[in-house]
Amino acid sequence: MDLDAQKRIATLLHHRTKSVAPGEPLALEITSSATFHTPDVPGLSRIYGRTGMPTWEGLEAQLAILEDAPCVAFPSGMAAISAALFAGLQAGRKLVLPSDGYYVSRILGSDFLAPFGVDVVEIPTRDFETADFTGASVVLLETPSNPGLDVVDIAAIAARVHAAGGIVVVDNTTMTPLLQRPLDLGADVVVAADTKAPAGHSDVLFGHVASRNADFMARVLNWRRLSGAVPGAFEAWLVHRGIETLEVRLERMCGSAQVIAERLRAHPKVRNLRYPGLPDDPSYAVARRQMAGFGFLIGFELQDAFVAEEFLTRCPLIAQATSFGSTHTSGERRIRWGDKVHPGFIRLSVGLEPVEVLWAAMVEALG
Ligand SMILES: *Cc1c(COP(=O)(O)O)cnc(C)c1O
């Protein structure tokens, strides 16, 4: 991690310690109030719980340090993605989405945006670098793609989308702002599910939108106010708490993922393993340039659905769960959600377990 990132983390850990008044709590307070004292005086910033809440503001200040950009908090990753898409699109406009990206974003496009008159086009992530973006208003990009882990050049894509008059929204969930900085690479907007590594404990859903484009962020903020997609104070507090340890968790998770990926790939029962940190992986060259770490997700195939399920069931240190980025290692067969992958394809999210213990459990479960 470079010095700038290290400074951001240190600043983040102290973003309240120097600003609270004597006698006030250092920890972010949970303020749950539907309404605020509102005498008829001009300039009140807090009026009603749908327009602003102190606990969101504390979290948004922390997220803004992490992103180095203004952030708006949402009650889930999908609420954040919806906000960015509804803020950036209208009938007759074109949206380009990854056909191998997070499946819920694709369904939002086909079931809601398309019927409202948005021209929704899906292309595979690896084709983004050469795709024709003529007429595209919004290009949603996910790199590494989830679950295939293809990595593409954000700066090159942003330049081509901008030349065509569109904006680039990057779903940065798999990386977090500590491992990849799309805004610094030329993307216009970042959306993320803080449900995953940032909150990090499988106990809350959350999301945010980040952008340095003030007009766009004004629309995102207005979308939250009008759609009513507002986070709860307790959920915001949990995310704020989780983010304080994000860097140390990522260090363990990425380090272990590298070890597990190298060993798993050498295992005779494992096929087509993908991890951007392996020098002969197709994603490696761009990942090395563009990412500050290779992440904690590994994709691989076992012989078939039965063998893959056996492995997941038999391994005591793999939670059988969807989602990723938590303290515990988890894994699942992605075909069950309609991803276009082999029936024996497993997406593994490496957690905080000491790596030798985790590896020993995996080897035994592979049989
Ligand atoms: C989980 C996820 C989301 C959605 O987040 P929720 O908090 O579940 O709404 C969006 N994008 C990616 C890449 C994800 O993994």
CSV table of C-alpha atoms and ligand atoms in Angstrom, one decimal:
chain,number,residue,atom,x,y,z
A,1,MET,CA,0.0,0.0,0.0
A,2,ASP,CA,1.4,3.4,-1.0
A,3,LEU,CA,2.1,6.3,1.5
A,4,ASP,CA,-1.1,8.1,0.4
A,5,ALA,CA,-3.2,5.1,1.3
A,6,GLN,CA,-1.4,4.7,4.6
A,7,LYS,CA,-2.1,8.4,5.4
A,8,ARG,CA,-5.7,8.0,4.5
A,9,ILE,CA,-6.1,5.1,6.9
A,10,ALA,CA,-4.4,7.0,9.7
A,11,THR,CA,-6.6,10.0,9.0
A,12,LEU,CA,-9.7,7.8,9.0
A,13,LEU,CA,-8.9,6.3,12.4
A,14,HIS,CA,-8.7,9.9,13.8
A,15,HIS,CA,-11.4,11.6,12.0
A,16,ARG,CA,-13.4,12.1,15.2
A,17,THR,CA,-10.7,12.2,17.8
A,18,LYS,CA,-9.6,15.7,17.1
A,19,SER,CA,-13.0,17.2,16.3
A,20,VAL,CA,-15.2,16.2,19.2
A,21,ALA,CA,-15.7,18.8,22.0
A,22,PRO,CA,-14.3,18.1,25.5
A,23,GLY,CA,-16.5,15.5,27.3
A,24,GLU,CA,-18.1,14.2,24.1
A,25,PRO,CA,-17.8,10.5,23.1
A,26,LEU,CA,-14.9,9.5,20.8
A,27,ALA,CA,-17.1,6.7,19.4
A,28,LEU,CA,-19.6,7.7,16.7
A,29,GLU,CA,-23.0,8.0,18.4
A,30,ILE,CA,-26.1,6.1,17.3
A,31,THR,CA,-28.8,8.8,16.8
A,32,SER,CA,-32.1,7.4,15.8
A,33,SER,CA,-34.6,10.1,15.3
A,34,ALA,CA,-37.4,10.5,12.7
A,35,THR,CA,-37.6,14.2,13.3
A,36,PHE,CA,-35.6,17.1,14.7
A,37,HIS,CA,-36.3,20.2,16.6
A,38,THR,CA,-37.4,22.5,13.8
A,39,PRO,CA,-38.4,26.0,14.9
A,40,ASP,CA,-39.1,28.3,12.0
A,41,VAL,CA,-35.6,29.6,11.5
A,42,PRO,CA,-33.7,29.6,8.2
A,43,GLY,CA,-30.8,27.2,7.3
A,44,LEU,CA,-31.7,24.1,9.3
A,45,SER,CA,-29.7,21.2,8.0
A,46,ARG,CA,-31.5,18.4,9.9
A,47,ILE,CA,-35.2,18.5,9.6
A,48,TYR,CA,-36.5,15.0,9.1
A,49,GLY,CA,-35.0,11.4,9.1
A,50,ARG,CA,-35.2,11.0,5.3
A,51,THR,CA,-33.1,14.1,4.6
A,52,GLY,CA,-30.2,13.7,7.1
A,53,MET,CA,-29.1,11.9,10.2
A,54,PRO,CA,-26.0,12.5,12.4
A,55,THR,CA,-24.8,8.9,12.3
A,56,TRP,CA,-24.9,8.8,8.5
A,57,GLU,CA,-23.0,12.0,8.4
A,58,GLY,CA,-20.3,10.5,10.7
A,59,LEU,CA,-20.0,7.4,8.4
A,60,GLU,CA,-20.1,9.5,5.2
A,61,ALA,CA,-17.2,11.7,6.6
A,62,GLN,CA,-15.2,8.5,7.2
A,63,LEU,CA,-16.0,7.1,3.7
A,64,ALA,CA,-15.1,10.4,2.1
A,65,ILE,CA,-11.6,10.0,3.6
A,66,LEU,CA,-11.3,6.5,2.3
A,67,GLU,CA,-12.5,7.5,-1.2
A,68,ASP,CA,-11.0,10.9,-1.3
A,69,ALA,CA,-14.4,12.1,-2.6
A,70,PRO,CA,-17.8,13.1,-1.3
A,71,CYS,CA,-19.9,10.0,-0.4
A,72,VAL,CA,-23.6,9.3,0.0
A,73,ALA,CA,-24.6,6.4,2.2
A,74,PHE,CA,-27.3,3.9,1.2
A,75,PRO,CA,-29.0,0.9,3.0
A,76,SER,CA,-27.5,-1.6,0.7
A,77,GLY,CA,-25.1,-2.0,-2.2
A,78,MET,CA,-28.1,-2.3,-4.6
A,79,ALA,CA,-29.7,0.9,-3.2
A,80,ALA,CA,-26.4,2.6,-4.1
A,81,ILE,CA,-26.2,1.1,-7.6
A,82,SER,CA,-29.9,2.0,-8.2
A,83,ALA,CA,-29.2,5.6,-7.1
A,84,ALA,CA,-26.3,6.0,-9.4
A,85,LEU,CA,-28.2,4.5,-12.4
A,86,PHE,CA,-31.4,6.5,-11.8
A,87,ALA,CA,-29.3,9.6,-11.3
A,88,GLY,CA,-27.4,9.1,-14.6
A,89,LEU,CA,-30.1,7.7,-16.9
A,90,GLN,CA,-33.4,8.6,-18.5
A,91,ALA,CA,-35.6,7.1,-21.2
A,92,GLY,CA,-33.9,6.9,-24.6
A,93,ARG,CA,-30.4,6.7,-23.0
A,94,LYS,CA,-28.1,3.8,-23.3
A,95,LEU,CA,-26.6,1.8,-20.4
A,96,VAL,CA,-23.8,-0.7,-20.9
A,97,LEU,CA,-23.5,-3.4,-18.2
A,98,PRO,CA,-21.2,-6.4,-17.8
A,99,SER,CA,-22.9,-9.6,-18.9
A,100,ASP,CA,-20.6,-11.4,-16.4
A,101,GLY,CA,-21.0,-8.9,-13.5
A,102,TYR,CA,-23.1,-9.0,-10.3
A,103,TYR,CA,-26.3,-10.6,-11.4
A,104,VAL,CA,-28.7,-8.4,-9.4
A,105,SER,CA,-27.5,-5.2,-11.3
A,106,ARG,CA,-28.2,-7.1,-14.6
A,107,ILE,CA,-31.7,-7.9,-13.5
A,108,LEU,CA,-32.3,-4.3,-12.4
A,109,GLY,CA,-31.4,-3.3,-15.9
A,110,SER,CA,-33.5,-5.9,-17.7
A,111,ASP,CA,-36.6,-5.8,-15.4
A,112,PHE,CA,-36.8,-2.2,-14.5
A,113,LEU,CA,-34.6,0.2,-16.5
A,114,ALA,CA,-35.3,-1.4,-19.9
A,115,PRO,CA,-39.2,-1.2,-19.4
A,116,PHE,CA,-38.7,2.5,-18.6
A,117,GLY,CA,-37.1,3.0,-22.0
A,118,VAL,CA,-33.4,2.7,-21.2
A,119,ASP,CA,-31.5,0.9,-23.9
A,120,VAL,CA,-29.7,-1.8,-21.9
A,121,VAL,CA,-26.7,-3.5,-23.5
A,122,GLU,CA,-24.7,-6.3,-21.9
A,123,ILE,CA,-21.2,-7.2,-22.9
A,124,PRO,CA,-18.6,-9.4,-21.3
A,125,THR,CA,-16.0,-7.6,-19.0
A,126,ARG,CA,-13.1,-8.7,-21.1
A,127,ASP,CA,-14.6,-7.0,-24.1
A,128,PHE,CA,-14.9,-3.6,-22.4
A,129,GLU,CA,-11.4,-2.5,-23.6
A,130,THR,CA,-12.4,-2.8,-27.2
A,131,ALA,CA,-16.2,-2.2,-27.1
A,132,ASP,CA,-17.9,0.5,-29.1
A,133,PHE,CA,-19.4,3.0,-26.6
A,134,THR,CA,-21.0,5.2,-29.2
A,135,GLY,CA,-24.2,6.6,-27.7
A,136,ALA,CA,-23.7,5.2,-24.2
A,137,SER,CA,-24.7,7.6,-21.4
A,138,VAL,CA,-23.6,5.3,-18.6
A,139,VAL,CA,-21.1,2.4,-18.6
A,140,LEU,CA,-21.1,0.3,-15.5
A,141,LEU,CA,-17.9,-1.6,-15.0
A,142,GLU,CA,-16.8,-4.3,-12.6
A,143,THR,CA,-13.2,-5.2,-12.4
A,144,PRO,CA,-12.2,-7.8,-11.3
A,145,SER,CA,-15.5,-9.1,-12.6
A,146,ASN,CA,-17.6,-11.1,-10.1
A,147,PRO,CA,-17.3,-14.1,-10.2
A,148,GLY,CA,-15.1,-14.6,-13.2
A,149,LEU,CA,-12.2,-12.3,-11.9
A,150,ASP,CA,-11.4,-10.8,-15.3
A,151,VAL,CA,-9.5,-7.5,-14.9
A,152,VAL,CA,-9.7,-4.7,-17.4
A,153,ASP,CA,-7.9,-1.3,-17.7
A,154,ILE,CA,-10.2,1.3,-16.0
A,155,ALA,CA,-8.2,4.3,-17.3
A,156,ALA,CA,-8.3,3.1,-20.9
A,157,ILE,CA,-12.0,2.4,-20.8
A,158,ALA,CA,-12.8,5.7,-19.1
A,159,ALA,CA,-10.9,7.6,-21.8
A,160,ARG,CA,-12.9,5.9,-24.5
A,161,VAL,CA,-16.3,6.3,-22.8
A,162,HIS,CA,-15.5,10.0,-22.2
A,163,ALA,CA,-14.6,10.4,-25.8
A,164,ALA,CA,-18.0,9.0,-26.7
A,165,GLY,CA,-19.7,11.5,-24.3
A,166,GLY,CA,-20.7,9.0,-21.5
A,167,ILE,CA,-19.7,8.5,-17.8
A,168,VAL,CA,-18.1,5.5,-16.2
A,169,VAL,CA,-19.5,4.0,-13.0
A,170,VAL,CA,-17.3,1.4,-11.3
A,171,ASP,CA,-18.7,-1.2,-8.9
A,172,ASN,CA,-15.7,-1.4,-6.7
A,173,THR,CA,-17.1,-3.9,-4.2
A,174,THR,CA,-14.6,-6.7,-4.7
A,175,MET,CA,-11.6,-4.4,-4.2
A,176,THR,CA,-12.7,-1.6,-1.8
A,177,PRO,CA,-11.1,1.8,-2.0
A,178,LEU,CA,-7.9,0.5,-0.3
A,179,LEU,CA,-7.1,-1.9,-3.1
A,180,GLN,CA,-8.4,0.0,-6.2
A,181,ARG,CA,-9.0,3.7,-6.8
A,182,PRO,CA,-11.3,4.0,-9.8
A,183,LEU,CA,-11.8,7.8,-9.4
A,184,ASP,CA,-8.1,8.4,-9.5
A,185,LEU,CA,-8.0,6.3,-12.7
A,186,GLY,CA,-10.6,8.4,-14.4
A,187,ALA,CA,-13.9,6.8,-13.5
A,188,ASP,CA,-16.7,9.3,-12.7
A,189,VAL,CA,-18.5,7.4,-10.1
A,190,VAL,CA,-17.8,4.6,-7.6
A,191,VAL,CA,-20.6,2.4,-6.2
A,192,ALA,CA,-19.9,-0.3,-3.6
A,193,ALA,CA,-21.6,-2.8,-1.3
A,194,ASP,CA,-20.1,-2.0,2.1
A,195,THR,CA,-22.0,-5.2,3.1
A,196,LYS,CA,-18.9,-7.1,2.0
A,197,ALA,CA,-15.3,-6.4,3.3
A,198,PRO,CA,-15.8,-2.8,4.6
A,199,ALA,CA,-18.4,-3.7,7.2
A,200,GLY,CA,-16.8,-7.1,7.1
A,201,HIS,CA,-18.7,-9.2,9.7
A,202,SER,CA,-21.7,-10.6,7.8
A,203,ASP,CA,-24.1,-8.6,10.1
A,204,VAL,CA,-25.3,-5.7,8.0
A,205,LEU,CA,-26.2,-4.6,4.5
A,206,PHE,CA,-24.9,-1.2,3.4
A,207,GLY,CA,-23.7,0.7,0.3
A,208,HIS,CA,-22.4,4.0,-0.9
A,209,VAL,CA,-21.9,6.2,-3.9
A,210,ALA,CA,-18.7,8.3,-4.3
A,211,SER,CA,-18.0,10.9,-7.0
A,212,ARG,CA,-16.1,14.2,-7.4
A,213,ASN,CA,-18.8,15.4,-9.8
A,214,ALA,CA,-20.9,17.7,-7.7
A,215,ASP,CA,-23.9,17.8,-10.0
A,216,PHE,CA,-24.0,14.1,-10.1
A,217,MET,CA,-23.8,13.8,-6.4
A,218,ALA,CA,-26.6,16.4,-5.9
A,219,ARG,CA,-28.8,14.1,-8.0
A,220,VAL,CA,-27.8,11.0,-6.0
A,221,LEU,CA,-28.6,12.9,-2.7
A,222,ASN,CA,-31.9,14.0,-4.1
A,223,TRP,CA,-32.6,10.4,-5.2
A,224,ARG,CA,-32.1,9.2,-1.7
A,225,ARG,CA,-34.4,11.8,-0.3
A,226,LEU,CA,-37.1,11.2,-2.9
A,227,SER,CA,-36.9,7.4,-3.2
A,228,GLY,CA,-36.7,7.0,0.6
A,229,ALA,CA,-33.8,4.6,0.3
A,230,VAL,CA,-32.3,5.7,3.7
A,231,PRO,CA,-30.0,3.7,5.9
A,232,GLY,CA,-30.7,3.1,9.6
A,233,ALA,CA,-28.5,4.7,12.2
A,234,PHE,CA,-27.5,1.4,13.8
A,235,GLU,CA,-26.5,-0.1,10.4
A,236,ALA,CA,-24.4,3.0,9.7
A,237,TRP,CA,-22.7,2.7,13.1
A,238,LEU,CA,-21.8,-1.0,12.4
A,239,VAL,CA,-20.2,-0.1,9.1
A,240,HIS,CA,-18.3,2.8,10.7
A,241,ARG,CA,-17.0,0.4,13.3
A,242,GLY,CA,-16.1,-2.3,10.7
A,243,ILE,CA,-14.2,0.1,8.4
A,244,GLU,CA,-11.7,1.0,11.2
A,245,THR,CA,-10.2,-2.5,10.8
A,246,LEU,CA,-10.6,-2.9,7.1
A,247,GLU,CA,-6.9,-2.4,6.3
A,248,VAL,CA,-5.6,-5.1,8.7
A,249,ARG,CA,-8.3,-7.5,7.7
A,250,LEU,CA,-7.5,-7.0,4.0
A,251,GLU,CA,-3.9,-7.6,4.6
A,252,ARG,CA,-4.6,-11.0,6.2
A,253,MET,CA,-7.2,-11.9,3.6
A,254,CYS,CA,-5.2,-11.0,0.5
A,255,GLY,CA,-2.0,-12.6,1.9
A,256,SER,CA,-3.9,-15.9,2.7
A,257,ALA,CA,-5.7,-15.8,-0.7
A,258,GLN,CA,-2.3,-15.7,-2.5
A,259,VAL,CA,-1.1,-18.7,-0.6
A,260,ILE,CA,-4.4,-20.7,-1.0
A,261,ALA,CA,-4.6,-19.8,-4.7
A,262,GLU,CA,-1.1,-21.1,-5.4
A,263,ARG,CA,-1.6,-24.3,-3.6
A,264,LEU,CA,-5.2,-25.0,-4.8
A,265,ARG,CA,-4.1,-24.5,-8.4
A,266,ALA,CA,-1.4,-27.2,-7.9
A,267,HIS,CA,-4.0,-29.6,-6.5
A,268,PRO,CA,-4.9,-32.4,-9.0
A,269,LYS,CA,-8.7,-32.1,-8.4
A,270,VAL,CA,-8.7,-28.3,-9.2
A,271,ARG,CA,-9.3,-26.9,-12.7
A,272,ASN,CA,-9.3,-23.5,-14.3
A,273,LEU,CA,-8.4,-21.6,-11.1
A,274,ARG,CA,-8.5,-17.8,-11.4
A,275,TYR,CA,-6.8,-15.4,-9.1
A,276,PRO,CA,-5.4,-12.1,-10.4
A,277,GLY,CA,-2.3,-12.5,-8.2
A,278,LEU,CA,-0.9,-15.5,-10.1
A,279,PRO,CA,1.7,-14.3,-12.6
A,280,ASP,CA,0.3,-16.5,-15.4
A,281,ASP,CA,-3.3,-15.5,-14.8
A,282,PRO,CA,-4.8,-13.5,-17.7
A,283,SER,CA,-5.7,-10.7,-15.2
A,284,TYR,CA,-2.2,-10.4,-13.7
A,285,ALA,CA,-0.6,-7.7,-15.9
A,286,VAL,CA,-3.4,-5.2,-15.6
A,287,ALA,CA,-4.1,-6.1,-11.9
A,288,ARG,CA,-0.5,-5.4,-11.0
A,289,ARG,CA,-0.7,-2.0,-12.6
A,290,GLN,CA,-4.1,-1.0,-11.4
A,291,MET,CA,-4.7,-2.6,-8.0
A,292,ALA,CA,-2.9,-2.2,-4.7
A,293,GLY,CA,-3.5,-5.9,-3.9
A,294,PHE,CA,-4.9,-8.9,-5.6
A,295,GLY,CA,-8.0,-9.3,-3.4
A,296,PHE,CA,-9.4,-12.2,-1.4
A,297,LEU,CA,-11.6,-13.9,-4.0
A,298,ILE,CA,-10.6,-17.0,-5.9
A,299,GLY,CA,-12.6,-18.8,-8.6
A,300,PHE,CA,-12.0,-22.5,-9.4
A,301,GLU,CA,-13.7,-25.6,-10.7
A,302,LEU,CA,-14.1,-29.0,-9.3
A,303,GLN,CA,-15.2,-32.0,-11.5
A,304,ASP,CA,-19.0,-31.4,-11.2
A,305,ALA,CA,-21.7,-30.0,-9.0
A,306,PHE,CA,-21.7,-33.0,-6.7
A,307,VAL,CA,-18.0,-33.0,-6.1
A,308,ALA,CA,-18.1,-29.2,-5.5
A,309,GLU,CA,-21.0,-29.5,-3.0
A,310,GLU,CA,-19.2,-32.4,-1.2
A,311,PHE,CA,-16.1,-30.2,-0.8
A,312,LEU,CA,-18.1,-27.2,0.5
A,313,THR,CA,-20.0,-29.4,2.9
A,314,ARG,CA,-17.0,-31.4,4.2
A,315,CYS,CA,-14.8,-28.4,4.8
A,316,PRO,CA,-15.4,-27.2,8.4
A,317,LEU,CA,-13.7,-23.8,7.7
A,318,ILE,CA,-15.8,-22.8,4.7
A,319,ALA,CA,-19.1,-21.2,5.4
A,320,GLN,CA,-21.6,-22.3,2.8
A,321,ALA,CA,-23.0,-18.8,2.1
A,322,THR,CA,-23.4,-16.3,-0.7
A,323,SER,CA,-21.7,-12.9,-0.3
A,324,PHE,CA,-18.0,-12.4,0.5
A,325,GLY,CA,-15.5,-10.3,2.4
A,326,SER,CA,-16.4,-11.4,5.9
A,327,THR,CA,-14.2,-12.6,8.8
A,328,HIS,CA,-14.8,-16.2,7.9
A,329,THR,CA,-13.9,-18.0,4.7
A,330,SER,CA,-17.0,-18.7,2.6
A,331,GLY,CA,-17.8,-20.4,-0.7
A,332,GLU,CA,-20.6,-21.3,-3.0
A,333,ARG,CA,-21.4,-22.6,-6.5
A,334,ARG,CA,-22.3,-19.6,-8.5
A,335,ILE,CA,-24.3,-21.4,-11.1
A,336,ARG,CA,-27.2,-21.5,-8.6
A,337,TRP,CA,-27.7,-17.8,-9.2
A,338,GLY,CA,-27.6,-18.0,-12.9
A,339,ASP,CA,-24.0,-17.0,-13.4
A,340,LYS,CA,-22.7,-18.4,-16.7
A,341,VAL,CA,-20.1,-20.7,-15.1
A,342,HIS,CA,-19.3,-24.4,-14.9
A,343,PRO,CA,-21.6,-26.4,-12.5
A,344,GLY,CA,-18.5,-27.2,-10.4
A,345,PHE,CA,-17.3,-23.6,-10.3
A,346,ILE,CA,-16.8,-22.3,-6.7
A,347,ARG,CA,-16.2,-18.7,-5.7
A,348,LEU,CA,-14.2,-18.7,-2.5
A,349,SER,CA,-13.8,-15.7,-0.3
A,350,VAL,CA,-10.8,-16.1,1.9
A,351,GLY,CA,-11.3,-14.9,5.5
A,352,LEU,CA,-9.2,-14.3,8.6
A,353,GLU,CA,-8.5,-17.9,9.6
A,354,PRO,CA,-4.7,-18.6,10.1
A,355,VAL,CA,-3.8,-19.8,6.7
A,356,GLU,CA,-2.1,-23.1,7.5
A,357,VAL,CA,-5.2,-24.2,9.5
A,358,LEU,CA,-7.4,-23.1,6.6
A,359,TRP,CA,-5.3,-24.9,4.0
A,360,ALA,CA,-5.1,-28.1,6.0
A,361,ALA,CA,-9.0,-28.2,6.3
A,362,MET,CA,-9.3,-27.5,2.6
A,363,VAL,CA,-6.9,-30.3,1.6
A,364,GLU,CA,-8.7,-32.8,3.8
A,365,ALA,CA,-12.1,-31.8,2.3
A,366,LEU,CA,-10.7,-32.2,-1.2
A,367,GLY,CA,-10.0,-35.8,-0.3
B,1,LIG,C1,-23.1,-7.9,-3.1
B,1,LIG,C2,-22.8,-7.0,-4.2
B,1,LIG,C3,-23.7,-6.0,-4.6
B,1,LIG,C4,-25.0,-5.7,-3.8
B,1,LIG,O1,-24.8,-5.4,-2.5
B,1,LIG,P1,-26.0,-5.6,-1.5
B,1,LIG,O2,-25.5,-4.9,-0.2
B,1,LIG,O3,-26.2,-7.0,-1.3
B,1,LIG,O4,-27.2,-4.9,-2.0
B,1,LIG,C5,-23.3,-5.2,-5.7
B,1,LIG,N1,-22.2,-5.4,-6.4
B,1,LIG,C6,-21.4,-6.4,-6.1
B,1,LIG,C7,-20.2,-6.7,-7.0
B,1,LIG,C8,-21.7,-7.3,-5.0
B,1,LIG,O5,-20.8,-8.3,-4.8
